[in-house]
PDB file of C-alpha atoms in Angstrom:
ATOM      1  CA  MET A   1      42.592  31.911 -54.423  1.00 41.00           C
ATOM      2  CA  LYS A   2      39.718  30.254 -54.778  1.00 41.00           C
ATOM      3  CA  ASN A   3      41.212  27.130 -53.411  1.00 42.00           C
ATOM      4  CA  ILE A   4      42.053  28.970 -50.361  1.00 41.00           C
ATOM      5  CA  GLN A   5      39.077  30.368 -49.921  1.00 44.00           C
ATOM      6  CA  LEU A   6      37.344  26.579 -50.366  1.00 38.00           C
ATOM      7  CA  LEU A   7      39.451  25.237 -47.745  1.00 37.00           C
ATOM      8  CA  SER A   8      39.075  28.034 -45.068  1.00 39.00           C
ATOM      9  CA  GLY A   9      35.360  27.367 -45.772  1.00 39.00           C
ATOM     10  CA  ILE A  10      35.534  23.873 -45.447  1.00 38.00           C
ATOM     11  CA  ALA A  11      37.892  24.737 -42.348  1.00 38.00           C
ATOM     12  CA  LEU A  12      35.142  27.152 -40.698  1.00 39.00           C
ATOM     13  CA  ILE A  13      32.126  24.327 -41.357  1.00 38.00           C
ATOM     14  CA  ALA A  14      34.311  21.836 -39.134  1.00 39.00           C
ATOM     15  CA  LEU A  15      35.305  23.784 -36.206  1.00 40.00           C
ATOM     16  CA  SER A  16      31.601  25.682 -36.295  1.00 43.00           C
ATOM     17  CA  PHE A  17      30.719  21.734 -35.818  1.00 40.00           C
ATOM     18  CA  THR A  18      33.084  20.357 -33.376  1.00 43.00           C
ATOM     19  CA  SER A  19      32.187  23.872 -31.079  1.00 48.00           C
ATOM     20  CA  CYS A  20      28.758  22.757 -31.588  1.00 51.00           C
ATOM     21  CA  LYS A  21      29.402  18.810 -31.191  1.00 59.00           C
ATOM     22  CA  ASP A  22      31.191  20.129 -27.751  1.00 75.00           C
ATOM     23  CA  GLU A  23      29.005  22.432 -26.344  1.00 82.00           C
ATOM     24  CA  LYS A  24      26.396  19.235 -26.732  1.00 84.00           C
ATOM     25  CA  GLN A  25      28.166  16.280 -25.075  1.00 84.00           C
ATOM     26  CA  GLU A  26      28.512  19.707 -22.437  1.00 86.00           C
ATOM     27  CA  LYS A  27      25.102  20.163 -22.424  1.00 89.00           C
ATOM     28  CA  ALA A  28      24.106  15.773 -21.121  1.00 86.00           C
ATOM     29  CA  GLN A  29      26.629  15.865 -19.133  1.00 89.00           C
ATOM     30  CA  LYS A  30      24.968  18.155 -17.569  1.00 90.00           C
ATOM     31  CA  THR A  31      21.564  16.600 -17.521  1.00 90.00           C
ATOM     32  CA  ILE A  32      23.184  13.499 -16.170  1.00 89.00           C
ATOM     33  CA  ASP A  33      25.447  15.655 -12.815  1.00 90.00           C
ATOM     34  CA  ALA A  34      22.363  17.358 -12.575  1.00 90.00           C
ATOM     35  CA  TYR A  35      20.403  13.615 -12.206  1.00 88.00           C
ATOM     36  CA  VAL A  36      22.863  12.459 -10.014  1.00 91.00           C
ATOM     37  CA  ALA A  37      23.069  15.274  -7.692  1.00 90.00           C
ATOM     38  CA  TYR A  38      19.077  14.951  -7.617  1.00 88.00           C
ATOM     39  CA  VAL A  39      19.535  11.509  -6.299  1.00 90.00           C
ATOM     40  CA  ASP A  40      22.002  12.464  -4.063  1.00 90.00           C
ATOM     41  CA  SER A  41      19.599  16.160  -2.266  1.00 88.00           C
ATOM     42  CA  VAL A  42      16.724  14.108  -2.193  1.00 87.00           C
ATOM     43  CA  LYS A  43      18.717  11.078   0.425  1.00 83.00           C
ATOM     44  CA  ASN A  44      19.384  14.233   2.975  1.00 84.00           C
ATOM     45  CA  VAL A  45      15.625  15.403   3.099  1.00 84.00           C
ATOM     46  CA  LYS A  46      13.652  14.229   6.613  1.00 84.00           C
ATOM     47  CA  ALA A  47      11.658  11.843   6.039  1.00 81.00           C
ATOM     48  CA  ASP A  48       8.538  14.073   7.568  1.00 81.00           C
ATOM     49  CA  ASP A  49       9.672  16.343   4.734  1.00 80.00           C
ATOM     50  CA  LEU A  50       9.094  13.136   2.468  1.00 83.00           C
ATOM     51  CA  LYS A  51       5.857  11.622   2.938  1.00 84.00           C
ATOM     52  CA  ALA A  52       4.192  15.684   2.291  1.00 82.00           C
ATOM     53  CA  ASP A  53       5.353  15.548  -0.952  1.00 84.00           C
ATOM     54  CA  TRP A  54       6.581  12.365  -2.137  1.00 86.00           C
ATOM     55  CA  LYS A  55       4.703  12.531  -5.510  1.00 89.00           C
ATOM     56  CA  ASP A  56       5.935  16.023  -6.191  1.00 89.00           C
ATOM     57  CA  VAL A  57       9.418  13.523  -5.842  1.00 87.00           C
ATOM     58  CA  GLU A  58       8.651  11.428  -7.323  1.00 91.00           C
ATOM     59  CA  ALA A  59       7.438  12.851 -11.597  1.00 92.00           C
ATOM     60  CA  GLU A  60      10.297  15.164 -10.705  1.00 90.00           C
ATOM     61  CA  TYR A  61      13.025  12.121 -10.545  1.00 90.00           C
ATOM     62  CA  ASP A  62      11.612  10.374 -13.373  1.00 94.00           C
ATOM     63  CA  ARG A  63      11.419  13.496 -15.716  1.00 94.00           C
ATOM     64  CA  ARG A  64      15.370  14.090 -14.797  1.00 92.00           C
ATOM     65  CA  ALA A  65      16.390   9.697 -14.997  1.00 93.00           C
ATOM     66  CA  GLU A  66      14.414  10.081 -18.391  1.00 95.00           C
ATOM     67  CA  ASN A  67      16.829  13.085 -19.704  1.00 92.00           C
ATOM     68  CA  ALA A  68      19.849  12.007 -18.199  1.00 91.00           C
ATOM     69  CA  GLN A  69      19.225   8.283 -19.847  1.00 93.00           C
ATOM     70  CA  LEU A  70      18.592  10.322 -23.756  1.00 92.00           C
ATOM     71  CA  ALA A  71      21.345  12.954 -22.897  1.00 89.00           C
ATOM     72  CA  LEU A  72      23.556   9.187 -23.237  1.00 89.00           C
ATOM     73  CA  ALA A  73      23.367   9.268 -27.570  1.00 89.00           C
ATOM     74  CA  ASP A  74      24.864  13.421 -27.295  1.00 87.00           C
ATOM     75  CA  ILE A  75      28.390  11.473 -24.958  1.00 87.00           C
ATOM     76  CA  LYS A  76      30.620   9.695 -27.211  1.00 83.00           C
ATOM     77  CA  ASP A  77      32.542   8.004 -24.996  1.00 85.00           C
ATOM     78  CA  ASN A  78      29.666   7.352 -22.346  1.00 89.00           C
ATOM     79  CA  ALA A  79      30.462   3.803 -20.279  1.00 91.00           C
ATOM     80  CA  ALA A  80      31.395   6.254 -17.100  1.00 91.00           C
ATOM     81  CA  GLU A  81      28.649   8.481 -17.218  1.00 91.00           C
ATOM     82  CA  THR A  82      25.741   5.494 -17.847  1.00 92.00           C
ATOM     83  CA  GLU A  83      27.230   3.486 -14.843  1.00 94.00           C
ATOM     84  CA  ARG A  84      26.572   6.776 -12.726  1.00 93.00           C
ATOM     85  CA  ILE A  85      23.297   6.893 -14.230  1.00 91.00           C
ATOM     86  CA  ASN A  86      22.845   3.111 -13.599  1.00 94.00           C
ATOM     87  CA  ALA A  87      24.274   3.585 -10.202  1.00 94.00           C
ATOM     88  CA  SER A  88      22.136   6.825  -9.242  1.00 92.00           C
ATOM     89  CA  LYS A  89      19.230   4.811 -10.410  1.00 94.00           C
ATOM     90  CA  THR A  90      19.963   1.791  -7.843  1.00 94.00           C
ATOM     91  CA  LYS A  91      20.619   4.064  -5.148  1.00 93.00           C
ATOM     92  CA  TYR A  92      17.041   5.613  -5.797  1.00 91.00           C
ATOM     93  CA  GLU A  93      15.575   2.048  -5.639  1.00 93.00           C
ATOM     94  CA  GLU A  94      16.824   1.635  -2.740  1.00 92.00           C
ATOM     95  CA  PHE A  95      15.914   4.987  -0.876  1.00 89.00           C
ATOM     96  CA  LYS A  96      12.477   4.547  -2.488  1.00 90.00           C
ATOM     97  CA  ASN A  97      11.785   0.944  -1.071  1.00 91.00           C
ATOM     98  CA  GLU A  98      12.706   2.213   2.243  1.00 88.00           C
ATOM     99  CA  MET A  99      10.668   5.237   2.446  1.00 86.00           C
ATOM    100  CA  THR A 100       7.615   3.114   1.363  1.00 85.00           C
ATOM    101  CA  THR A 101       8.053   1.062   4.619  1.00 84.00           C
ATOM    102  CA  VAL A 102       8.504   4.680   6.184  1.00 82.00           C
ATOM    103  CA  PHE A 103       5.719   6.303   5.116  1.00 81.00           C
ATOM    104  CA  ALA A 104       3.449   2.829   5.273  1.00 80.00           C
ATOM    105  CA  PRO A 105       0.301   3.167   8.430  1.00 78.00           C
ATOM    106  CA  PRO A 106       0.717   1.163  11.222  1.00 80.00           C
ATOM    107  CA  ALA A 107      -0.445  -2.069  11.139  1.00 82.00           C
ATOM    108  CA  PRO A 108      -3.707  -2.924  12.486  1.00 85.00           C
ATOM    109  CA  SER A 109      -4.023  -4.104  15.710  1.00 91.00           C
ATOM    110  CA  PRO A 110      -5.073  -7.958  17.274  1.00 91.00           C
ATOM    111  CA  LYS A 111      -8.609  -6.264  17.577  1.00 93.00           C
ATOM    112  CA  GLN A 112      -9.173  -4.429  14.546  1.00 94.00           C
ATOM    113  CA  GLN A 113      -7.279  -7.299  12.220  1.00 94.00           C
ATOM    114  CA  LEU A 114     -10.250  -9.721  13.132  1.00 96.00           C
ATOM    115  CA  ARG A 115     -12.841  -6.612  13.075  1.00 96.00           C
ATOM    116  CA  ASN A 116     -11.782  -7.080   9.197  1.00 96.00           C
ATOM    117  CA  ALA A 117     -11.638 -10.115   8.925  1.00 96.00           C
ATOM    118  CA  LEU A 118     -15.090 -10.558  10.144  1.00 97.00           C
ATOM    119  CA  PHE A 119     -16.626  -7.990   8.127  1.00 97.00           C
ATOM    120  CA  GLY A 120     -14.248  -6.381   5.350  1.00 95.00           C
ATOM    121  CA  GLU A 121     -11.310  -3.912   5.561  1.00 92.00           C
ATOM    122  CA  GLY A 122     -11.761  -0.813   7.712  1.00 90.00           C
ATOM    123  CA  LYS A 123     -15.738  -1.440   7.911  1.00 94.00           C
ATOM    124  CA  ILE A 124     -16.368  -1.486  11.907  1.00 94.00           C
ATOM    125  CA  GLY A 125     -13.579   0.663  13.991  1.00 90.00           C
ATOM    126  CA  ASP A 126     -13.534   1.777  17.030  1.00 88.00           C
ATOM    127  CA  ASP A 127     -16.694   3.903  16.737  1.00 91.00           C
ATOM    128  CA  MET A 128     -18.611   0.143  16.148  1.00 92.00           C
ATOM    129  CA  SER A 129     -21.209   1.467  14.272  1.00 94.00           C
ATOM    130  CA  PHE A 130     -23.144  -0.327  11.645  1.00 96.00           C
ATOM    131  CA  SER A 131     -25.010   1.763   9.575  1.00 94.00           C
ATOM    132  CA  TRP A 132     -23.906   0.393   6.679  1.00 96.00           C
ATOM    133  CA  VAL A 133     -25.810  -2.442   7.441  1.00 96.00           C
ATOM    134  CA  ASN A 134     -29.078  -2.368   6.008  1.00 96.00           C
ATOM    135  CA  ALA A 135     -31.769  -4.493   4.433  1.00 95.00           C
ATOM    136  CA  GLN A 136     -30.219  -5.354   1.066  1.00 95.00           C
ATOM    137  CA  ASN A 137     -27.332  -6.419   2.681  1.00 96.00           C
ATOM    138  CA  ILE A 138     -27.244  -7.615   6.013  1.00 97.00           C
ATOM    139  CA  HIS A 139     -27.915 -11.293   4.552  1.00 97.00           C
ATOM    140  CA  SER A 140     -24.600 -10.996   3.246  1.00 97.00           C
ATOM    141  CA  VAL A 141     -21.990  -9.480   6.534  1.00 97.00           C
ATOM    142  CA  TYR A 142     -24.417 -12.345   8.706  1.00 97.00           C
ATOM    143  CA  GLN A 143     -22.610 -14.730   6.637  1.00 97.00           C
ATOM    144  CA  GLN A 144     -19.155 -13.322   6.491  1.00 97.00           C
ATOM    145  CA  PHE A 145     -19.290 -13.322   9.344  1.00 97.00           C
ATOM    146  CA  VAL A 146     -20.652 -16.889  10.608  1.00 97.00           C
ATOM    147  CA  HIS A 147     -18.509 -18.597   8.008  1.00 97.00           C
ATOM    148  CA  THR A 148     -15.269 -16.205   8.523  1.00 97.00           C
ATOM    149  CA  VAL A 149     -15.760 -18.001  12.357  1.00 96.00           C
ATOM    150  CA  GLU A 150     -16.338 -20.989  11.465  1.00 96.00           C
ATOM    151  CA  ASP A 151     -13.169 -21.200   9.526  1.00 96.00           C
ATOM    152  CA  ASN A 152     -10.882 -19.856  12.448  1.00 95.00           C
ATOM    153  CA  LYS A 153     -12.657 -21.669  15.400  1.00 93.00           C
ATOM    154  CA  ASP A 154      -9.734 -22.954  16.957  1.00 92.00           C
ATOM    155  CA  SER A 155      -7.251 -19.687  16.608  1.00 92.00           C
ATOM    156  CA  TYR A 156      -9.324 -17.875  18.091  1.00 94.00           C
ATOM    157  CA  SER A 157      -8.323 -17.145  21.651  1.00 92.00           C
ATOM    158  CA  ARG A 158     -10.715 -16.641  24.537  1.00 91.00           C
ATOM    159  CA  GLU A 159     -10.256 -12.378  24.147  1.00 93.00           C
ATOM    160  CA  ASP A 160     -11.008 -12.936  20.894  1.00 95.00           C
ATOM    161  CA  TRP A 161     -14.605 -15.092  21.390  1.00 95.00           C
ATOM    162  CA  ASP A 162     -15.696 -12.290  24.192  1.00 95.00           C
ATOM    163  CA  GLU A 163     -15.271 -10.018  21.268  1.00 96.00           C
ATOM    164  CA  ILE A 164     -17.012 -11.611  18.253  1.00 96.00           C
ATOM    165  CA  LYS A 165     -19.215 -11.593  20.935  1.00 96.00           C
ATOM    166  CA  VAL A 166     -19.787  -8.180  21.452  1.00 96.00           C
ATOM    167  CA  LEU A 167     -19.281  -7.651  17.671  1.00 97.00           C
ATOM    168  CA  TYR A 168     -22.362 -10.668  17.047  1.00 97.00           C
ATOM    169  CA  GLU A 169     -24.476  -8.968  19.442  1.00 96.00           C
ATOM    170  CA  ALA A 170     -24.024  -5.136  18.385  1.00 96.00           C
ATOM    171  CA  LEU A 171     -24.902  -7.109  15.029  1.00 97.00           C
ATOM    172  CA  ASP A 172     -28.300  -8.301  16.294  1.00 95.00           C
ATOM    173  CA  SER A 173     -28.645  -5.091  17.474  1.00 95.00           C
ATOM    174  CA  ARG A 174     -28.444  -3.626  14.083  1.00 96.00           C
ATOM    175  CA  LYS A 175     -31.025  -5.855  12.651  1.00 95.00           C
ATOM    176  CA  ASN A 176     -33.630  -5.329  15.276  1.00 93.00           C
ATOM    177  CA  THR A 177     -33.927  -1.939  13.262  1.00 93.00           C
ATOM    178  CA  VAL A 178     -33.051  -3.112   9.986  1.00 92.00           C
ATOM    179  CA  GLU A 179     -35.669  -5.496  10.697  1.00 91.00           C
ATOM    180  CA  LYS A 180     -38.228  -2.326  10.221  1.00 89.00           C
ATOM    181  CA  GLU A 181     -36.907  -1.285   7.447  1.00 88.00           C
ATOM    182  CA  GLY A 182     -37.862  -3.665   4.646  1.00 89.00           C
ATOM    183  CA  LEU A 183     -35.767  -6.970   5.465  1.00 92.00           C
ATOM    184  CA  SER A 184     -37.350  -9.556   4.174  1.00 94.00           C
ATOM    185  CA  SER A 185     -38.581 -12.934   5.117  1.00 93.00           C
ATOM    186  CA  GLU A 186     -36.963 -15.156   2.832  1.00 95.00           C
ATOM    187  CA  ASP A 187     -33.580 -13.306   3.900  1.00 95.00           C
ATOM    188  CA  ASN A 188     -34.430 -12.930   7.709  1.00 95.00           C
ATOM    189  CA  ARG A 189     -34.971 -17.272   7.626  1.00 96.00           C
ATOM    190  CA  LYS A 190     -31.576 -16.839   6.409  1.00 97.00           C
ATOM    191  CA  ILE A 191     -29.902 -14.968   9.161  1.00 96.00           C
ATOM    192  CA  ALA A 192     -31.554 -17.139  11.544  1.00 96.00           C
ATOM    193  CA  GLY A 193     -29.890 -20.113   9.801  1.00 96.00           C
ATOM    194  CA  LEU A 194     -27.194 -18.552  10.643  1.00 96.00           C
ATOM    195  CA  LYS A 195     -28.179 -17.482  14.273  1.00 96.00           C
ATOM    196  CA  VAL A 196     -28.559 -21.162  15.090  1.00 96.00           C
ATOM    197  CA  LYS A 197     -25.169 -22.455  13.882  1.00 95.00           C
ATOM    198  CA  PHE A 198     -23.416 -19.346  15.403  1.00 96.00           C
ATOM    199  CA  ALA A 199     -24.956 -20.117  18.868  1.00 94.00           C
ATOM    200  CA  PRO A 200     -23.306 -23.115  19.576  1.00 94.00           C
ATOM    201  CA  MET A 201     -20.101 -23.178  17.790  1.00 94.00           C
ATOM    202  CA  TYR A 202     -19.652 -19.763  20.463  1.00 94.00           C
ATOM    203  CA  THR A 203     -20.260 -21.563  23.243  1.00 92.00           C
ATOM    204  CA  VAL A 204     -18.042 -24.394  22.856  1.00 91.00           C
ATOM    205  CA  ASN A 205     -15.117 -23.392  21.460  1.00 91.00           C
ATOM    206  CA  ARG A 206     -14.865 -19.709  24.350  1.00 90.00           C
ATOM    207  CA  MET A 207     -15.071 -22.679  26.958  1.00 85.00           C
ATOM    208  CA  GLY A 208     -12.309 -24.860  24.844  1.00 76.00           C
ATOM    209  CA  ALA A 209     -10.066 -21.783  24.758  1.00 75.00           C
ATOM    210  CA  LYS A 210     -10.839 -21.062  28.227  1.00 64.00           C
ATOM    211  CA  SER A 211      -9.879 -24.541  29.217  1.00 59.00           C
ATOM    212  CA  GLU A 212      -6.568 -23.721  26.829  1.00 62.00           C
ATOM    213  CA  GLU A 213      -5.310 -20.916  28.805  1.00 59.00           C
ATOM    214  CA  ASN A 214      -5.595 -22.642  31.988  1.00 52.00           C
ATOM    215  CA  ARG A 215      -3.647 -25.142  31.191  1.00 58.00           C
ATOM    216  CA  GLU A 216      -1.171 -23.165  29.944  1.00 55.00           C
ATOM    217  CA  ALA A 217      -1.101 -21.114  32.811  1.00 51.00           C
ATOM    218  CA  LYS A 218      -0.313 -23.870  35.078  1.00 52.00           C
ATOM    219  CA  LYS A 219       2.530 -24.458  32.816  1.00 54.00           C
TER     220      LYS A 219
END
């Protein structure tokens, strides 16, 4: 009798263990299913709607992806589920790259690209404000401007040179203000040297660009 009770007890423990194991595997399966479904659902959302909440989308994806990966350990034969997870990862990464391109700001216009090169990214916009130029940095601003023009003078079009002239005159106008705000004589001297370098470079190369355009037009 005692042996029967002992065997019954062992059977109950084994049954309980199997039931617990099945429940754990079922939960793991649902976690993986939820991950795969999330990736598919995100791909069906309009780009405009995604853009505003993209950080939240990525955070939720990371959470679900991590949970799905951990869930594999609770599935005995998980080759098929591993393949599903990897397929969803690939699908999401491709979608993420696509959205990165969609969400990217439009490329700056050629005129803005020129301004960025001459003064730094976003320093000069459509308002043409030079208020950020002061007695402490104006020499370095002239330096970057003149050296950039010198490095790229052979590639500028006539329109580029016209824009360069407008920008140069605006910088000169700012210098008149800065001189009253403590511009050092040393920096003033260095700026004068840069201006001497720029003037003939502008005149010669703009004339060359115009002549080149005339030759192209005749063709």
